PDB file of C-alpha atoms in Angstrom:
ATOM      1  CA  MET A   1     247.321  10.157 -72.495  1.00 39.00           C
ATOM      2  CA  ARG A   2     247.673   9.779 -76.314  1.00 45.00           C
ATOM      3  CA  ALA A   3     244.057  10.075 -76.839  1.00 41.00           C
ATOM      4  CA  ALA A   4     243.878  13.498 -74.879  1.00 35.00           C
ATOM      5  CA  LEU A   5     246.944  14.657 -76.672  1.00 42.00           C
ATOM      6  CA  LEU A   6     245.496  13.925 -80.100  1.00 49.00           C
ATOM      7  CA  CYS A   7     242.153  15.691 -78.893  1.00 41.00           C
ATOM      8  CA  ALA A   8     244.218  18.882 -77.943  1.00 42.00           C
ATOM      9  CA  LEU A   9     245.974  18.626 -81.233  1.00 51.00           C
ATOM     10  CA  CYS A  10     242.608  18.452 -83.023  1.00 50.00           C
ATOM     11  CA  LEU A  11     241.206  21.410 -81.044  1.00 40.00           C
ATOM     12  CA  LEU A  12     244.484  23.400 -81.914  1.00 49.00           C
ATOM     13  CA  THR A  13     244.298  22.447 -85.750  1.00 45.00           C
ATOM     14  CA  SER A  14     240.661  23.403 -85.703  1.00 42.00           C
ATOM     15  CA  VAL A  15     241.365  27.082 -85.081  1.00 40.00           C
ATOM     16  CA  PRO A  16     242.739  28.994 -88.098  1.00 41.00           C
ATOM     17  CA  LEU A  17     246.220  29.033 -87.423  1.00 41.00           C
ATOM     18  CA  ALA A  18     247.097  31.520 -90.026  1.00 43.00           C
ATOM     19  CA  ASP A  19     244.863  34.018 -88.478  1.00 43.00           C
ATOM     20  CA  ALA A  20     246.910  37.207 -87.487  1.00 44.00           C
ATOM     21  CA  ALA A  21     245.824  36.969 -83.825  1.00 47.00           C
ATOM     22  CA  SER A  22     247.065  33.368 -83.353  1.00 56.00           C
ATOM     23  CA  PRO A  23     250.653  32.836 -82.843  1.00 74.00           C
ATOM     24  CA  TRP A  24     250.263  29.326 -84.294  1.00 82.00           C
ATOM     25  CA  MET A  25     251.472  28.335 -87.866  1.00 88.00           C
ATOM     26  CA  ALA A  26     250.834  24.767 -89.302  1.00 93.00           C
ATOM     27  CA  PHE A  27     252.199  23.320 -92.261  1.00 94.00           C
ATOM     28  CA  GLU A  28     253.095  19.865 -93.683  1.00 95.00           C
ATOM     29  CA  ALA A  29     256.900  19.336 -94.712  1.00 95.00           C
ATOM     30  CA  SER A  30     259.333  16.811 -95.802  1.00 95.00           C
ATOM     31  CA  VAL A  31     262.214  16.423 -93.474  1.00 96.00           C
ATOM     32  CA  ALA A  32     265.532  17.152 -95.186  1.00 95.00           C
ATOM     33  CA  ARG A  33     267.928  16.644 -92.179  1.00 94.00           C
ATOM     34  CA  VAL A  34     268.024  15.538 -88.578  1.00 95.00           C
ATOM     35  CA  ALA A  35     270.641  17.614 -87.203  1.00 93.00           C
ATOM     36  CA  ASP A  36     270.486  16.173 -83.699  1.00 94.00           C
ATOM     37  CA  GLY A  37     267.989  14.896 -81.115  1.00 95.00           C
ATOM     38  CA  ASP A  38     265.863  18.147 -81.247  1.00 96.00           C
ATOM     39  CA  THR A  39     266.691  20.063 -84.171  1.00 96.00           C
ATOM     40  CA  LEU A  40     265.680  19.312 -87.944  1.00 95.00           C
ATOM     41  CA  SER A  41     265.270  21.186 -91.218  1.00 95.00           C
ATOM     42  CA  PHE A  42     262.613  20.642 -93.995  1.00 96.00           C
ATOM     43  CA  THR A  43     263.090  20.435 -97.765  1.00 95.00           C
ATOM     44  CA  GLY A  44     262.124  23.688 -99.597  1.00 94.00           C
ATOM     45  CA  ARG A  45     262.073  25.772 -96.369  1.00 93.00           C
ATOM     46  CA  ARG A  46     264.488  28.027 -94.808  1.00 92.00           C
ATOM     47  CA  GLU A  47     263.491  27.591 -91.249  1.00 90.00           C
ATOM     48  CA  VAL A  48     265.229  25.306 -88.852  1.00 95.00           C
ATOM     49  CA  CYS A  49     262.893  23.475 -86.411  1.00 95.00           C
ATOM     50  CA  ARG A  50     263.738  23.038 -82.722  1.00 95.00           C
ATOM     51  CA  LEU A  51     261.406  20.615 -81.065  1.00 95.00           C
ATOM     52  CA  THR A  52     259.774  22.649 -78.355  1.00 92.00           C
ATOM     53  CA  GLY A  53     259.412  21.494 -74.767  1.00 93.00           C
ATOM     54  CA  ILE A  54     262.345  19.109 -74.975  1.00 95.00           C
ATOM     55  CA  ASP A  55     266.123  19.064 -74.777  1.00 96.00           C
ATOM     56  CA  ALA A  56     268.112  16.046 -76.027  1.00 97.00           C
ATOM     57  CA  PRO A  57     271.753  15.303 -75.163  1.00 96.00           C
ATOM     58  CA  GLU A  58     274.296  17.217 -77.409  1.00 92.00           C
ATOM     59  CA  THR A  59     276.092  15.450 -80.398  1.00 91.00           C
ATOM     60  CA  ALA A  60     279.499  16.105 -81.229  1.00 84.00           C
ATOM     61  CA  LYS A  61     280.432  19.490 -82.654  1.00 78.00           C
ATOM     62  CA  LYS A  62     283.305  19.203 -85.037  1.00 72.00           C
ATOM     63  CA  GLY A  63     286.103  21.478 -83.733  1.00 63.00           C
ATOM     64  CA  ARG A  64     284.133  22.647 -80.734  1.00 64.00           C
ATOM     65  CA  HIS A  65     283.258  19.727 -78.343  1.00 67.00           C
ATOM     66  CA  GLU A  66     282.822  16.110 -78.021  1.00 82.00           C
ATOM     67  CA  GLY A  67     279.245  14.713 -77.948  1.00 86.00           C
ATOM     68  CA  GLN A  68     277.241  13.848 -74.765  1.00 90.00           C
ATOM     69  CA  PRO A  69     276.344  10.435 -73.829  1.00 91.00           C
ATOM     70  CA  GLY A  70     272.929   9.630 -75.320  1.00 93.00           C
ATOM     71  CA  GLY A  71     273.286  12.280 -78.293  1.00 94.00           C
ATOM     72  CA  ASP A  72     273.909  10.133 -80.912  1.00 95.00           C
ATOM     73  CA  ALA A  73     271.076   7.768 -79.789  1.00 96.00           C
ATOM     74  CA  ALA A  74     268.730  10.570 -79.618  1.00 96.00           C
ATOM     75  CA  ARG A  75     269.472  11.693 -83.220  1.00 96.00           C
ATOM     76  CA  GLU A  76     269.316   8.090 -84.534  1.00 97.00           C
ATOM     77  CA  PHE A  77     266.012   7.652 -82.699  1.00 97.00           C
ATOM     78  CA  LEU A  78     264.588  10.882 -84.160  1.00 97.00           C
ATOM     79  CA  THR A  79     265.959   9.596 -87.775  1.00 96.00           C
ATOM     80  CA  ARG A  80     264.290   6.401 -87.424  1.00 95.00           C
ATOM     81  CA  MET A  81     261.093   7.924 -86.387  1.00 94.00           C
ATOM     82  CA  ILE A  82     260.748  10.462 -89.005  1.00 93.00           C
ATOM     83  CA  GLY A  83     263.750   9.856 -91.361  1.00 83.00           C
ATOM     84  CA  THR A  84     262.933  12.061 -94.612  1.00 81.00           C
ATOM     85  CA  ARG A  85     259.116  11.576 -94.523  1.00 88.00           C
ATOM     86  CA  SER A  86     256.520  14.192 -94.532  1.00 94.00           C
ATOM     87  CA  VAL A  87     255.484  15.279 -91.123  1.00 96.00           C
ATOM     88  CA  THR A  88     252.896  17.821 -89.810  1.00 96.00           C
ATOM     89  CA  VAL A  89     254.527  20.848 -88.023  1.00 95.00           C
ATOM     90  CA  LEU A  90     252.776  23.092 -85.468  1.00 94.00           C
ATOM     91  CA  ALA A  91     255.013  26.161 -84.880  1.00 92.00           C
ATOM     92  CA  TYR A  92     254.462  28.907 -82.514  1.00 86.00           C
ATOM     93  CA  GLY A  93     257.404  31.287 -82.332  1.00 85.00           C
ATOM     94  CA  ALA A  94     261.204  31.116 -82.302  1.00 87.00           C
ATOM     95  CA  ASP A  95     263.994  30.776 -79.960  1.00 87.00           C
ATOM     96  CA  HIS A  96     267.031  33.034 -79.460  1.00 88.00           C
ATOM     97  CA  TYR A  97     268.704  31.490 -82.495  1.00 89.00           C
ATOM     98  CA  GLY A  98     265.642  32.086 -84.933  1.00 91.00           C
ATOM     99  CA  ARG A  99     264.766  28.541 -84.927  1.00 92.00           C
ATOM    100  CA  LEU A 100     261.118  27.859 -85.121  1.00 93.00           C
ATOM    101  CA  LEU A 101     259.739  26.159 -81.892  1.00 92.00           C
ATOM    102  CA  CYS A 102     257.696  23.268 -83.213  1.00 93.00           C
ATOM    103  CA  TRP A 103     255.509  20.283 -82.233  1.00 93.00           C
ATOM    104  CA  VAL A 104     255.937  17.737 -84.888  1.00 96.00           C
ATOM    105  CA  LEU A 105     253.674  14.695 -85.768  1.00 96.00           C
ATOM    106  CA  THR A 106     254.518  11.781 -87.843  1.00 94.00           C
ATOM    107  CA  PRO A 107     252.150  10.429 -90.593  1.00 91.00           C
ATOM    108  CA  GLY A 108     250.845   7.985 -88.023  1.00 89.00           C
ATOM    109  CA  ALA A 109     250.052  11.124 -85.614  1.00 89.00           C
ATOM    110  CA  LEU A 110     252.626  10.246 -83.134  1.00 93.00           C
ATOM    111  CA  ALA A 111     253.943  13.347 -81.282  1.00 95.00           C
ATOM    112  CA  VAL A 112     257.584  13.396 -81.886  1.00 96.00           C
ATOM    113  CA  ASN A 113     258.628  15.516 -78.974  1.00 96.00           C
ATOM    114  CA  LEU A 114     256.707  13.284 -76.674  1.00 97.00           C
ATOM    115  CA  GLU A 115     258.033  10.126 -77.965  1.00 98.00           C
ATOM    116  CA  LEU A 116     261.609  11.397 -77.527  1.00 98.00           C
ATOM    117  CA  ILE A 117     260.716  12.019 -73.816  1.00 98.00           C
ATOM    118  CA  ARG A 118     258.822   8.765 -73.334  1.00 98.00           C
ATOM    119  CA  PHE A 119     261.904   6.796 -74.651  1.00 98.00           C
ATOM    120  CA  GLY A 120     264.287   8.530 -72.438  1.00 98.00           C
ATOM    121  CA  HIS A 121     266.041  10.323 -75.471  1.00 98.00           C
ATOM    122  CA  ALA A 122     265.230  13.953 -74.106  1.00 98.00           C
ATOM    123  CA  GLU A 123     264.300  15.744 -71.126  1.00 97.00           C
ATOM    124  CA  VAL A 124     261.723  18.321 -70.669  1.00 96.00           C
ATOM    125  CA  TYR A 125     263.019  21.749 -71.285  1.00 93.00           C
ATOM    126  CA  VAL A 126     261.103  25.221 -70.991  1.00 88.00           C
ATOM    127  CA  TYR A 127     262.587  27.890 -72.876  1.00 78.00           C
ATOM    128  CA  ASP A 128     260.455  30.636 -71.415  1.00 73.00           C
ATOM    129  CA  ALA A 129     258.349  30.228 -68.248  1.00 66.00           C
ATOM    130  CA  ALA A 130     256.037  32.998 -69.468  1.00 58.00           C
ATOM    131  CA  ALA A 131     255.249  30.918 -72.590  1.00 64.00           C
ATOM    132  CA  PRO A 132     255.494  27.331 -71.717  1.00 70.00           C
ATOM    133  CA  PRO A 133     255.452  24.585 -74.452  1.00 70.00           C
ATOM    134  CA  PRO A 134     252.068  23.215 -75.444  1.00 71.00           C
ATOM    135  CA  PHE A 135     251.275  19.897 -73.658  1.00 87.00           C
ATOM    136  CA  LEU A 136     253.797  20.400 -71.027  1.00 90.00           C
ATOM    137  CA  PRO A 137     251.863  18.259 -68.580  1.00 93.00           C
ATOM    138  CA  ALA A 138     252.075  15.323 -70.810  1.00 94.00           C
ATOM    139  CA  LEU A 139     255.731  15.981 -71.489  1.00 95.00           C
ATOM    140  CA  ARG A 140     256.373  15.970 -67.717  1.00 96.00           C
ATOM    141  CA  GLN A 141     254.537  12.885 -67.119  1.00 97.00           C
ATOM    142  CA  ALA A 142     256.169  11.164 -69.838  1.00 98.00           C
ATOM    143  CA  GLU A 143     259.594  12.251 -68.281  1.00 98.00           C
ATOM    144  CA  VAL A 144     258.546  10.892 -64.865  1.00 98.00           C
ATOM    145  CA  GLU A 145     257.742   7.328 -66.369  1.00 98.00           C
ATOM    146  CA  ALA A 146     260.835   7.318 -68.522  1.00 98.00           C
ATOM    147  CA  LYS A 147     262.929   8.101 -65.282  1.00 98.00           C
ATOM    148  CA  ALA A 148     261.189   5.379 -63.264  1.00 98.00           C
ATOM    149  CA  ALA A 149     261.726   2.739 -66.129  1.00 98.00           C
ATOM    150  CA  ARG A 150     265.225   3.979 -66.472  1.00 98.00           C
ATOM    151  CA  ARG A 151     264.950   4.446 -70.244  1.00 98.00           C
ATOM    152  CA  GLY A 152     267.503   5.919 -72.414  1.00 97.00           C
ATOM    153  CA  VAL A 153     269.568   8.713 -70.585  1.00 96.00           C
ATOM    154  CA  TRP A 154     267.895   7.719 -67.486  1.00 98.00           C
ATOM    155  CA  ALA A 155     269.802   4.563 -67.432  1.00 97.00           C
ATOM    156  CA  GLN A 156     273.114   6.411 -67.040  1.00 95.00           C
ATOM    157  CA  GLU A 157     274.925   6.185 -63.714  1.00 94.00           C
ATOM    158  CA  ARG A 158     275.665   9.970 -63.871  1.00 93.00           C
ATOM    159  CA  TYR A 159     273.301  11.996 -66.049  1.00 93.00           C
ATOM    160  CA  GLU A 160     274.289  15.580 -66.933  1.00 93.00           C
ATOM    161  CA  SER A 161     271.424  17.597 -68.639  1.00 93.00           C
ATOM    162  CA  PRO A 162     272.084  19.083 -71.921  1.00 91.00           C
ATOM    163  CA  ALA A 163     271.928  22.493 -70.499  1.00 89.00           C
ATOM    164  CA  GLU A 164     274.739  21.701 -68.009  1.00 93.00           C
ATOM    165  CA  PHE A 165     276.624  20.027 -70.523  1.00 91.00           C
ATOM    166  CA  ARG A 166     276.394  23.262 -72.796  1.00 85.00           C
ATOM    167  CA  LYS A 167     277.440  25.518 -69.923  1.00 90.00           C
ATOM    168  CA  ARG A 168     280.334  23.271 -69.119  1.00 89.00           C
ATOM    169  CA  MET A 169     281.532  23.118 -72.720  1.00 84.00           C
ATOM    170  CA  ARG A 170     281.292  27.024 -72.960  1.00 81.00           C
ATOM    171  CA  HIS A 171     283.352  27.361 -69.796  1.00 74.00           C
ATOM    172  CA  ALA A 172     286.023  25.072 -71.079  1.00 71.00           C
ATOM    173  CA  THR A 173     286.082  27.009 -74.424  1.00 62.00           C
ATOM    174  CA  ASP A 174     286.385  30.315 -72.469  1.00 59.00           C
ATOM    175  CA  GLN A 175     289.295  28.748 -70.381  1.00 58.00           C
ATOM    176  CA  GLU A 176     291.035  27.642 -73.594  1.00 62.00           C
ATOM    177  CA  THR A 177     290.708  31.247 -75.228  1.00 60.00           C
ATOM    178  CA  GLY A 178     291.381  33.173 -72.052  1.00 66.00           C
ATOM    179  CA  ARG A 179     288.005  34.830 -72.123  1.00 62.00           C
TER     180      ARG A 179
END
């Protein structure tokens, strides 16, 4: 699977990504901060990167909500994996918060998005069914394997998806504020 993924990435990067007709943008960047298990920022760049195709458990948001089981572990895994090193970023658009949707590779060519899924620190997440993330089949297969092996969040007795957790937190906030 890794060989196929690397071949696909090679094909992607052999296309002039800066071409106006291409939605892809590629760049090398040093990681400035890992915000949580699926969001990071880069030194010298304004954009925030949202790892595409995945959704990691939520970390605690000061004054807003507690963290989700597995949220800190996902952030720590991502931090150990990339720290503040230079990475290769393939970005292809933005989410509704304006964050770049990114596929990130380590200096050793590991696909960060895929590794988070493989080790059970995130689940597959499709933002827009009309524009699914690249390499969706590889992400889905990695999730099946992580679930079967009960890795990471899949070892929890009662797993709650990050999307459901966010929905529950919004509802609780609405109840508190009377909205």
